[in-house]
Amino acid sequence: MELSKLIRKNIASLAPYSCARNEFEGEARVFLDANENPYNEPFNRYPDPLQRDLKRRIAEIKGVRPGQIFLGNGSDESIDLAFRAFCEPRVDNVVAIAPTYGMYQVCADINDVEYRKVLLDENYSFRAESLLAACDEHTKLIFVCSPNNPTGNAMPFEEIVKLLEQFEGLVVVDEAYIDFSSQPSLLTRLEDYPNLLVFQTFSKAWGSAGLRLGLAFASEEIIAIYNKIKYPYNINVLTQQQMLDHLQTPSQVRAWVAILLEERARLAAGLRQLKVVQHIYPSDANFLLVRVDDPVGLYHRLVGEGIIVRNRHSVRLCEGCLRITVGTPRENDILLETLKRWEK
Ligand SMILES: *Cc1c(COP(=O)(O)O)cnc(C)c1O
């Protein structure tokens, strides 16, 4: 793989914005360089554009180098930047499994890039050959979401490795739900595959969807391209501070994950007792995809009780399905008791 052939020409030749915080790094007594208001500490100061403290800590936790990390305003920013960096509008295309997370297609459409879907098989799985068969010389990215949303299962590790070995473009593996999975992360393969991008997020297991902080891991060369085209101050001061605090207690996250995995099993067992439930798909994530009788009717009855699940009935291969997030024991009980009451 040659990165210089994958990157858009205008991005390769781009002179990035040089912000005050980048031109001078280090300690000083008086900062009069960025037209900030000297009052209202600490919010008066622009944040570190490269989030160095945060990346140092994340690098320790994840076992990578800080230069292999990009932080974005949610994973959505990492997804969008992949299109903007590598896909020439109306010329290039991307390939993705289907059904999957909706933002890949939305970002493709916004960037005017052809989006090629390859349907998963009856086990919600895929073979590398079928994705590679959908590629041509203009395919820049392949998207694989593992564990996949909305199907819930992890994608076959060896097939992802085959893509990394055989595809000449970049392979994006979205691991938003990896902390709930028994399958290992692709992160350990970062050194082996210069065409690998791994996306993770603090929105799920880390309990911080409101902070908007997504992670992308890739070679230092790819991360340098991301840094060149991102908004200079894409992660605000509050988010950086709050996440640094949160990263002091990774044991808290492990405890949450343990509870949610137990609850996932208990919720599945409870749902299995119900006559309306036809099938519960295996899950490596913090949600269950459940096929039910009359999904649309059931969805609206639940809304009437103030219980909101995700209706996936209109998604190809998910006909008849609701996607149910695993909540607290109390929340899961409310759902189960409500459904049980209606069976009588
Ligand atoms: C929830 C989710 C994300 C997280 O997106 P953020 O923008 O980081 O909140 C990413 N990918 C998938 C597949 C998801 O389901």
GROMACS .gro file of C-alpha atoms and ligand atoms in nm:
model
  359
    1MET     CA    1   0.000   0.000   0.000
    2GLU     CA    2   0.124   0.348  -0.088
    3LEU     CA    3  -0.035   0.618   0.122
    4SER     CA    4   0.069   0.887  -0.127
    5LYS     CA    5  -0.154   0.718  -0.388
    6LEU     CA    6  -0.451   0.693  -0.153
    7ILE     CA    7  -0.457   1.048  -0.023
    8ARG     CA    8  -0.648   1.312  -0.223
    9LYS     CA    9  -0.411   1.543  -0.411
   10ASN     CA   10  -0.552   1.863  -0.258
   11ILE     CA   11  -0.503   1.718   0.091
   12ALA     CA   12  -0.146   1.605   0.016
   13SER     CA   13  -0.054   1.958  -0.095
   14LEU     CA   14  -0.261   2.138   0.170
   15ALA     CA   15  -0.094   2.401   0.387
   16PRO     CA   16  -0.277   2.348   0.718
   17TYR     CA   17  -0.396   2.632   0.940
   18SER     CA   18  -0.127   2.721   1.186
   19CYS     CA   19  -0.283   2.819   1.516
   20ALA     CA   20  -0.121   3.016   1.796
   21ARG     CA   21  -0.117   2.710   2.021
   22ASN     CA   22   0.083   2.518   1.762
   23GLU     CA   23   0.340   2.788   1.687
   24PHE     CA   24   0.449   2.823   2.045
   25GLU     CA   25   0.462   2.518   2.269
   26GLY     CA   26   0.588   2.525   2.621
   27GLU     CA   27   0.582   2.719   2.941
   28ALA     CA   28   0.564   3.097   2.948
   29ARG     CA   29   0.477   3.373   3.192
   30VAL     CA   30   0.253   3.580   2.971
   31PHE     CA   31   0.040   3.462   2.681
   32LEU     CA   32  -0.048   3.748   2.449
   33ASP     CA   33  -0.051   3.551   2.125
   34ALA     CA   34  -0.405   3.424   2.066
   35ASN     CA   35  -0.633   3.724   2.132
   36GLU     CA   36  -0.786   3.541   2.426
   37ASN     CA   37  -0.955   3.725   2.710
   38PRO     CA   38  -0.720   3.711   3.011
   39TYR     CA   39  -1.019   3.662   3.245
   40ASN     CA   40  -1.251   3.363   3.307
   41GLU     CA   41  -0.991   3.093   3.373
   42PRO     CA   42  -0.962   2.815   3.256
   43PHE     CA   43  -1.216   2.853   2.977
   44ASN     CA   44  -1.056   3.169   2.838
   45ARG     CA   45  -0.767   2.969   2.690
   46TYR     CA   46  -0.780   2.768   2.370
   47PRO     CA   47  -0.735   2.395   2.435
   48ASP     CA   48  -0.430   2.194   2.331
   49PRO     CA   49  -0.504   2.124   1.962
   50LEU     CA   50  -0.328   1.785   1.982
   51GLN     CA   51  -0.460   1.686   2.329
   52ARG     CA   52  -0.112   1.571   2.434
   53ASP     CA   53  -0.183   1.493   2.803
   54LEU     CA   54  -0.489   1.292   2.714
   55LYS     CA   55  -0.313   1.098   2.438
   56ARG     CA   56  -0.020   1.012   2.667
   57ARG     CA   57  -0.262   0.852   2.911
   58ILE     CA   58  -0.465   0.675   2.641
   59ALA     CA   59  -0.141   0.544   2.486
   60GLU     CA   60  -0.051   0.378   2.819
   61ILE     CA   61  -0.393   0.222   2.857
   62LYS     CA   62  -0.418   0.098   2.497
   63GLY     CA   63  -0.054  -0.002   2.448
   64VAL     CA   64   0.012   0.224   2.147
   65ARG     CA   65   0.224   0.535   2.087
   66PRO     CA   66   0.062   0.879   2.127
   67GLY     CA   67   0.140   0.950   1.760
   68GLN     CA   68  -0.084   0.658   1.660
   69ILE     CA   69  -0.390   0.824   1.821
   70PHE     CA   70  -0.638   1.075   1.680
   71LEU     CA   71  -0.913   1.216   1.901
   72GLY     CA   72  -1.231   1.342   1.740
   73ASN     CA   73  -1.568   1.496   1.827
   74GLY     CA   74  -1.713   1.145   1.852
   75SER     CA   75  -1.630   0.862   1.609
   76ASP     CA   76  -1.842   1.054   1.363
   77GLU     CA   77  -1.554   1.298   1.311
   78SER     CA   78  -1.310   1.010   1.246
   79ILE     CA   79  -1.550   0.863   0.990
   80ASP     CA   80  -1.601   1.195   0.810
   81LEU     CA   81  -1.228   1.272   0.800
   82ALA     CA   82  -1.158   0.936   0.632
   83PHE     CA   83  -1.376   1.046   0.339
   84ARG     CA   84  -1.232   1.396   0.329
   85ALA     CA   85  -0.873   1.273   0.336
   86PHE     CA   86  -0.891   0.981   0.094
   87CYS     CA   87  -1.203   0.992  -0.126
   88GLU     CA   88  -1.225   1.215  -0.432
   89PRO     CA   89  -1.593   1.311  -0.469
   90ARG     CA   90  -1.769   1.146  -0.768
   91VAL     CA   91  -1.454   0.950  -0.853
   92ASP     CA   92  -1.368   0.724  -0.562
   93ASN     CA   93  -1.590   0.477  -0.379
   94VAL     CA   94  -1.601   0.286  -0.051
   95VAL     CA   95  -1.723  -0.065   0.033
   96ALA     CA   96  -1.903  -0.161   0.353
   97ILE     CA   97  -2.086  -0.454   0.506
   98ALA     CA   98  -2.465  -0.417   0.532
   99PRO     CA   99  -2.657  -0.378   0.752
  100THR     CA  100  -2.426  -0.166   0.964
  101TYR     CA  101  -2.387   0.169   1.138
  102GLY     CA  102  -2.568   0.440   0.941
  103MET     CA  103  -2.304   0.713   0.965
  104TYR     CA  104  -2.071   0.557   0.704
  105GLN     CA  105  -2.336   0.601   0.435
  106VAL     CA  106  -2.436   0.948   0.558
  107CYS     CA  107  -2.073   1.066   0.546
  108ALA     CA  108  -2.033   0.911   0.200
  109ASP     CA  109  -2.344   1.094   0.078
  110ILE     CA  110  -2.235   1.426   0.228
  111ASN     CA  111  -1.897   1.391   0.063
  112ASP     CA  112  -2.053   1.277  -0.267
  113VAL     CA  113  -1.869   0.945  -0.261
  114GLU     CA  114  -2.023   0.623  -0.394
  115TYR     CA  115  -2.113   0.381  -0.111
  116ARG     CA  116  -2.115   0.011  -0.206
  117LYS     CA  117  -2.299  -0.225   0.029
  118VAL     CA  118  -2.222  -0.594   0.056
  119LEU     CA  119  -2.500  -0.780   0.238
  120LEU     CA  120  -2.396  -1.001   0.527
  121ASP     CA  121  -2.484  -1.372   0.505
  122GLU     CA  122  -2.756  -1.553   0.701
  123ASN     CA  123  -2.530  -1.564   1.009
  124TYR     CA  124  -2.470  -1.189   0.985
  125SER     CA  125  -2.113  -1.271   0.884
  126PHE     CA  126  -1.902  -1.216   0.573
  127ARG     CA  127  -1.613  -1.355   0.374
  128ALA     CA  128  -1.326  -1.133   0.264
  129GLU     CA  129  -1.369  -1.243  -0.098
  130SER     CA  130  -1.718  -1.099  -0.125
  131LEU     CA  131  -1.607  -0.756   0.000
  132LEU     CA  132  -1.298  -0.762  -0.224
  133ALA     CA  133  -1.517  -0.855  -0.522
  134ALA     CA  134  -1.710  -0.529  -0.474
  135CYS     CA  135  -1.388  -0.323  -0.494
  136ASP     CA  136  -1.230  -0.169  -0.802
  137GLU     CA  137  -0.932   0.060  -0.865
  138HIS     CA  138  -1.125   0.356  -0.717
  139THR     CA  139  -1.211   0.186  -0.387
  140LYS     CA  140  -1.026   0.372  -0.111
  141LEU     CA  141  -1.188   0.240   0.207
  142ILE     CA  142  -1.355  -0.074   0.334
  143PHE     CA  143  -1.572  -0.034   0.645
  144VAL     CA  144  -1.616  -0.325   0.885
  145CYS     CA  145  -1.796  -0.268   1.214
  146SER     CA  146  -1.708  -0.529   1.476
  147PRO     CA  147  -1.903  -0.601   1.691
  148ASN     CA  148  -2.150  -0.484   1.433
  149ASN     CA  149  -2.438  -0.245   1.489
  150PRO     CA  150  -2.729  -0.333   1.463
  151THR     CA  151  -2.666  -0.709   1.440
  152GLY     CA  152  -2.462  -0.721   1.764
  153ASN     CA  153  -2.215  -0.994   1.665
  154ALA     CA  154  -1.838  -0.966   1.617
  155MET     CA  155  -1.715  -1.009   1.261
  156PRO     CA  156  -1.473  -1.298   1.185
  157PHE     CA  157  -1.123  -1.187   1.287
  158GLU     CA  158  -0.946  -1.392   1.020
  159GLU     CA  159  -1.161  -1.245   0.741
  160ILE     CA  160  -1.072  -0.893   0.857
  161VAL     CA  161  -0.705  -0.995   0.852
  162LYS     CA  162  -0.751  -1.123   0.496
  163LEU     CA  163  -0.889  -0.782   0.396
  164LEU     CA  164  -0.588  -0.613   0.554
  165GLU     CA  165  -0.354  -0.843   0.362
  166GLN     CA  166  -0.526  -0.831   0.026
  167PHE     CA  167  -0.687  -0.487  -0.006
  168GLU     CA  168  -0.471  -0.207  -0.146
  169GLY     CA  169  -0.671   0.069   0.023
  170LEU     CA  170  -0.749   0.133   0.389
  171VAL     CA  171  -0.952  -0.099   0.610
  172VAL     CA  172  -1.155   0.080   0.879
  173VAL     CA  173  -1.256  -0.143   1.169
  174ASP     CA  174  -1.511   0.030   1.392
  175GLU     CA  175  -1.475  -0.119   1.740
  176ALA     CA  176  -1.728   0.099   1.925
  177TYR     CA  177  -1.846  -0.209   2.120
  178ILE     CA  178  -1.514  -0.391   2.159
  179ASP     CA  179  -1.516  -0.367   2.542
  180PHE     CA  180  -1.824  -0.591   2.550
  181SER     CA  181  -1.680  -0.851   2.313
  182SER     CA  182  -1.499  -1.176   2.378
  183GLN     CA  183  -1.316  -1.129   2.048
  184PRO     CA  184  -0.981  -0.945   2.061
  185SER     CA  185  -0.930  -0.594   1.927
  186LEU     CA  186  -0.746  -0.534   1.599
  187LEU     CA  187  -0.537  -0.278   1.788
  188THR     CA  188  -0.264  -0.536   1.852
  189ARG     CA  189  -0.215  -0.559   1.472
  190LEU     CA  190  -0.152  -0.188   1.417
  191GLU     CA  191   0.222  -0.244   1.365
  192ASP     CA  192   0.161  -0.525   1.114
  193TYR     CA  193  -0.081  -0.342   0.885
  194PRO     CA  194  -0.010   0.014   0.769
  195ASN     CA  195  -0.354   0.016   0.600
  196LEU     CA  196  -0.547  -0.043   0.925
  197LEU     CA  197  -0.760   0.220   1.099
  198VAL     CA  198  -0.927   0.118   1.425
  199PHE     CA  199  -1.207   0.340   1.555
  200GLN     CA  200  -1.312   0.321   1.918
  201THR     CA  201  -1.520   0.559   2.130
  202PHE     CA  202  -1.576   0.674   2.486
  203SER     CA  203  -1.952   0.681   2.415
  204LYS     CA  204  -2.037   0.321   2.506
  205ALA     CA  205  -1.843   0.119   2.768
  206TRP     CA  206  -1.676   0.436   2.899
  207GLY     CA  207  -2.014   0.595   2.968
  208SER     CA  208  -1.928   0.931   2.813
  209ALA     CA  209  -2.150   0.979   2.506
  210GLY     CA  210  -2.225   1.335   2.618
  211LEU     CA  211  -1.860   1.438   2.613
  212ARG     CA  212  -1.824   1.353   2.241
  213LEU     CA  213  -1.487   1.184   2.229
  214GLY     CA  214  -1.398   0.925   1.967
  215LEU     CA  215  -1.062   0.758   1.908
  216ALA     CA  216  -0.892   0.659   1.586
  217PHE     CA  217  -0.577   0.445   1.591
  218ALA     CA  218  -0.356   0.409   1.284
  219SER     CA  219   0.002   0.450   1.160
  220GLU     CA  220   0.173   0.777   1.249
  221GLU     CA  221   0.155   0.874   0.878
  222ILE     CA  222  -0.225   0.837   0.867
  223ILE     CA  223  -0.270   1.018   1.199
  224ALA     CA  224  -0.055   1.305   1.066
  225ILE     CA  225  -0.298   1.341   0.774
  226TYR     CA  226  -0.593   1.346   1.015
  227ASN     CA  227  -0.424   1.612   1.228
  228LYS     CA  228  -0.358   1.823   0.922
  229ILE     CA  229  -0.722   1.847   0.815
  230LYS     CA  230  -0.919   1.845   1.144
  231TYR     CA  231  -1.058   2.163   1.296
  232PRO     CA  232  -0.769   2.301   1.503
  233TYR     CA  233  -0.951   2.296   1.839
  234ASN     CA  234  -1.184   2.000   1.783
  235ILE     CA  235  -1.178   1.879   2.145
  236ASN     CA  236  -1.278   2.141   2.400
  237VAL     CA  237  -1.119   2.210   2.739
  238LEU     CA  238  -1.403   2.058   2.942
  239THR     CA  239  -1.397   1.730   2.749
  240GLN     CA  240  -1.020   1.698   2.774
  241GLN     CA  241  -1.021   1.766   3.150
  242GLN     CA  242  -1.316   1.543   3.226
  243MET     CA  243  -1.176   1.251   3.027
  244LEU     CA  244  -0.833   1.285   3.191
  245ASP     CA  245  -1.008   1.252   3.528
  246HIS     CA  246  -1.215   0.957   3.409
  247LEU     CA  247  -0.905   0.776   3.279
  248GLN     CA  248  -0.769   0.768   3.635
  249THR     CA  249  -1.028   0.501   3.716
  250PRO     CA  250  -1.034   0.237   3.442
  251SER     CA  251  -1.148  -0.013   3.707
  252GLN     CA  252  -1.481   0.171   3.711
  253VAL     CA  253  -1.527   0.092   3.343
  254ARG     CA  254  -1.441  -0.274   3.397
  255ALA     CA  255  -1.703  -0.289   3.673
  256TRP     CA  256  -1.970  -0.134   3.449
  257VAL     CA  257  -1.888  -0.376   3.169
  258ALA     CA  258  -1.912  -0.672   3.407
  259ILE     CA  259  -2.260  -0.564   3.524
  260LEU     CA  260  -2.378  -0.498   3.169
  261LEU     CA  261  -2.258  -0.839   3.048
  262GLU     CA  262  -2.445  -1.008   3.333
  263GLU     CA  263  -2.752  -0.803   3.256
  264ARG     CA  264  -2.725  -0.884   2.886
  265ALA     CA  265  -2.750  -1.254   2.971
  266ARG     CA  266  -3.034  -1.198   3.217
  267LEU     CA  267  -3.226  -0.978   2.972
  268ALA     CA  268  -3.185  -1.238   2.697
  269ALA     CA  269  -3.308  -1.514   2.930
  270GLY     CA  270  -3.611  -1.305   3.030
  271LEU     CA  271  -3.698  -1.217   2.671
  272ARG     CA  272  -3.664  -1.582   2.566
  273GLN     CA  273  -3.960  -1.668   2.796
  274LEU     CA  274  -4.195  -1.440   2.604
  275LYS     CA  275  -4.431  -1.559   2.332
  276VAL     CA  276  -4.385  -1.241   2.122
  277VAL     CA  277  -4.012  -1.307   2.098
  278GLN     CA  278  -3.919  -1.521   1.799
  279HIS     CA  279  -3.541  -1.500   1.811
  280ILE     CA  280  -3.261  -1.333   2.005
  281TYR     CA  281  -2.942  -1.292   1.805
  282PRO     CA  282  -2.607  -1.360   1.975
  283SER     CA  283  -2.451  -1.035   2.100
  284ASP     CA  284  -2.094  -0.922   2.158
  285ALA     CA  285  -2.219  -0.571   2.237
  286ASN     CA  286  -2.430  -0.388   2.498
  287PHE     CA  287  -2.753  -0.446   2.308
  288LEU     CA  288  -2.967  -0.731   2.181
  289LEU     CA  289  -3.120  -0.761   1.837
  290VAL     CA  290  -3.453  -0.934   1.892
  291ARG     CA  291  -3.700  -1.060   1.630
  292VAL     CA  292  -4.058  -1.029   1.752
  293ASP     CA  293  -4.418  -1.061   1.632
  294ASP     CA  294  -4.550  -0.728   1.505
  295PRO     CA  295  -4.234  -0.521   1.572
  296VAL     CA  296  -4.391  -0.188   1.475
  297GLY     CA  297  -4.696  -0.241   1.697
  298LEU     CA  298  -4.479  -0.354   1.986
  299TYR     CA  299  -4.247  -0.057   1.941
  300HIS     CA  300  -4.540   0.187   1.967
  301ARG     CA  301  -4.693   0.009   2.268
  302LEU     CA  302  -4.357   0.038   2.445
  303VAL     CA  303  -4.336   0.407   2.357
  304GLY     CA  304  -4.681   0.444   2.515
  305GLU     CA  305  -4.532   0.308   2.838
  306GLY     CA  306  -4.238   0.548   2.815
  307ILE     CA  307  -3.999   0.271   2.713
  308ILE     CA  308  -3.794   0.350   2.404
  309VAL     CA  309  -3.615   0.082   2.204
  310ARG     CA  310  -3.486   0.105   1.846
  311ASN     CA  311  -3.712  -0.019   1.569
  312ARG     CA  312  -3.491  -0.185   1.304
  313HIS     CA  313  -3.779  -0.348   1.112
  314SER     CA  314  -3.713  -0.140   0.799
  315VAL     CA  315  -3.343  -0.236   0.784
  316ARG     CA  316  -3.266  -0.500   0.523
  317LEU     CA  317  -3.193  -0.840   0.694
  318CYS     CA  318  -3.331  -0.704   1.023
  319GLU     CA  319  -3.698  -0.735   0.929
  320GLY     CA  320  -3.910  -0.796   1.238
  321CYS     CA  321  -3.636  -0.676   1.472
  322LEU     CA  322  -3.608  -0.436   1.762
  323ARG     CA  323  -3.269  -0.336   1.897
  324ILE     CA  324  -3.271  -0.321   2.276
  325THR     CA  325  -2.989  -0.156   2.471
  326VAL     CA  326  -2.892  -0.325   2.799
  327GLY     CA  327  -2.981  -0.085   3.081
  328THR     CA  328  -2.952  -0.097   3.458
  329PRO     CA  329  -3.107  -0.400   3.634
  330ARG     CA  330  -3.405  -0.179   3.724
  331GLU     CA  331  -3.453  -0.056   3.365
  332ASN     CA  332  -3.429  -0.408   3.228
  333ASP     CA  333  -3.685  -0.524   3.484
  334ILE     CA  334  -3.928  -0.251   3.379
  335LEU     CA  335  -3.902  -0.368   3.017
  336LEU     CA  336  -3.938  -0.738   3.105
  337GLU     CA  337  -4.229  -0.682   3.346
  338THR     CA  338  -4.414  -0.468   3.094
  339LEU     CA  339  -4.375  -0.728   2.820
  340LYS     CA  340  -4.476  -1.008   3.059
  341ARG     CA  341  -4.788  -0.819   3.166
  342TRP     CA  342  -4.901  -0.800   2.802
  343GLU     CA  343  -4.872  -1.175   2.755
  344LYS     CA  344  -5.153  -1.239   3.003
  345LIG     C1  345  -2.241   0.428   1.897
  345LIG     C2  346  -2.148   0.400   1.783
  345LIG     C3  347  -2.038   0.482   1.760
  345LIG     C4  348  -2.009   0.596   1.850
  345LIG     O1  349  -2.014   0.716   1.786
  345LIG     P1  350  -1.966   0.845   1.870
  345LIG     O2  351  -1.975   0.950   1.763
  345LIG     O3  352  -1.826   0.818   1.913
  345LIG     O4  353  -2.060   0.864   1.982
  345LIG     C5  354  -1.951   0.451   1.658
  345LIG     N1  355  -1.973   0.343   1.581
  345LIG     C6  356  -2.076   0.262   1.600
  345LIG     C7  357  -2.092   0.142   1.516
  345LIG     C8  358  -2.168   0.288   1.702
  345LIG     O5  359  -2.274   0.208   1.719
   0.00000   0.00000   0.00000
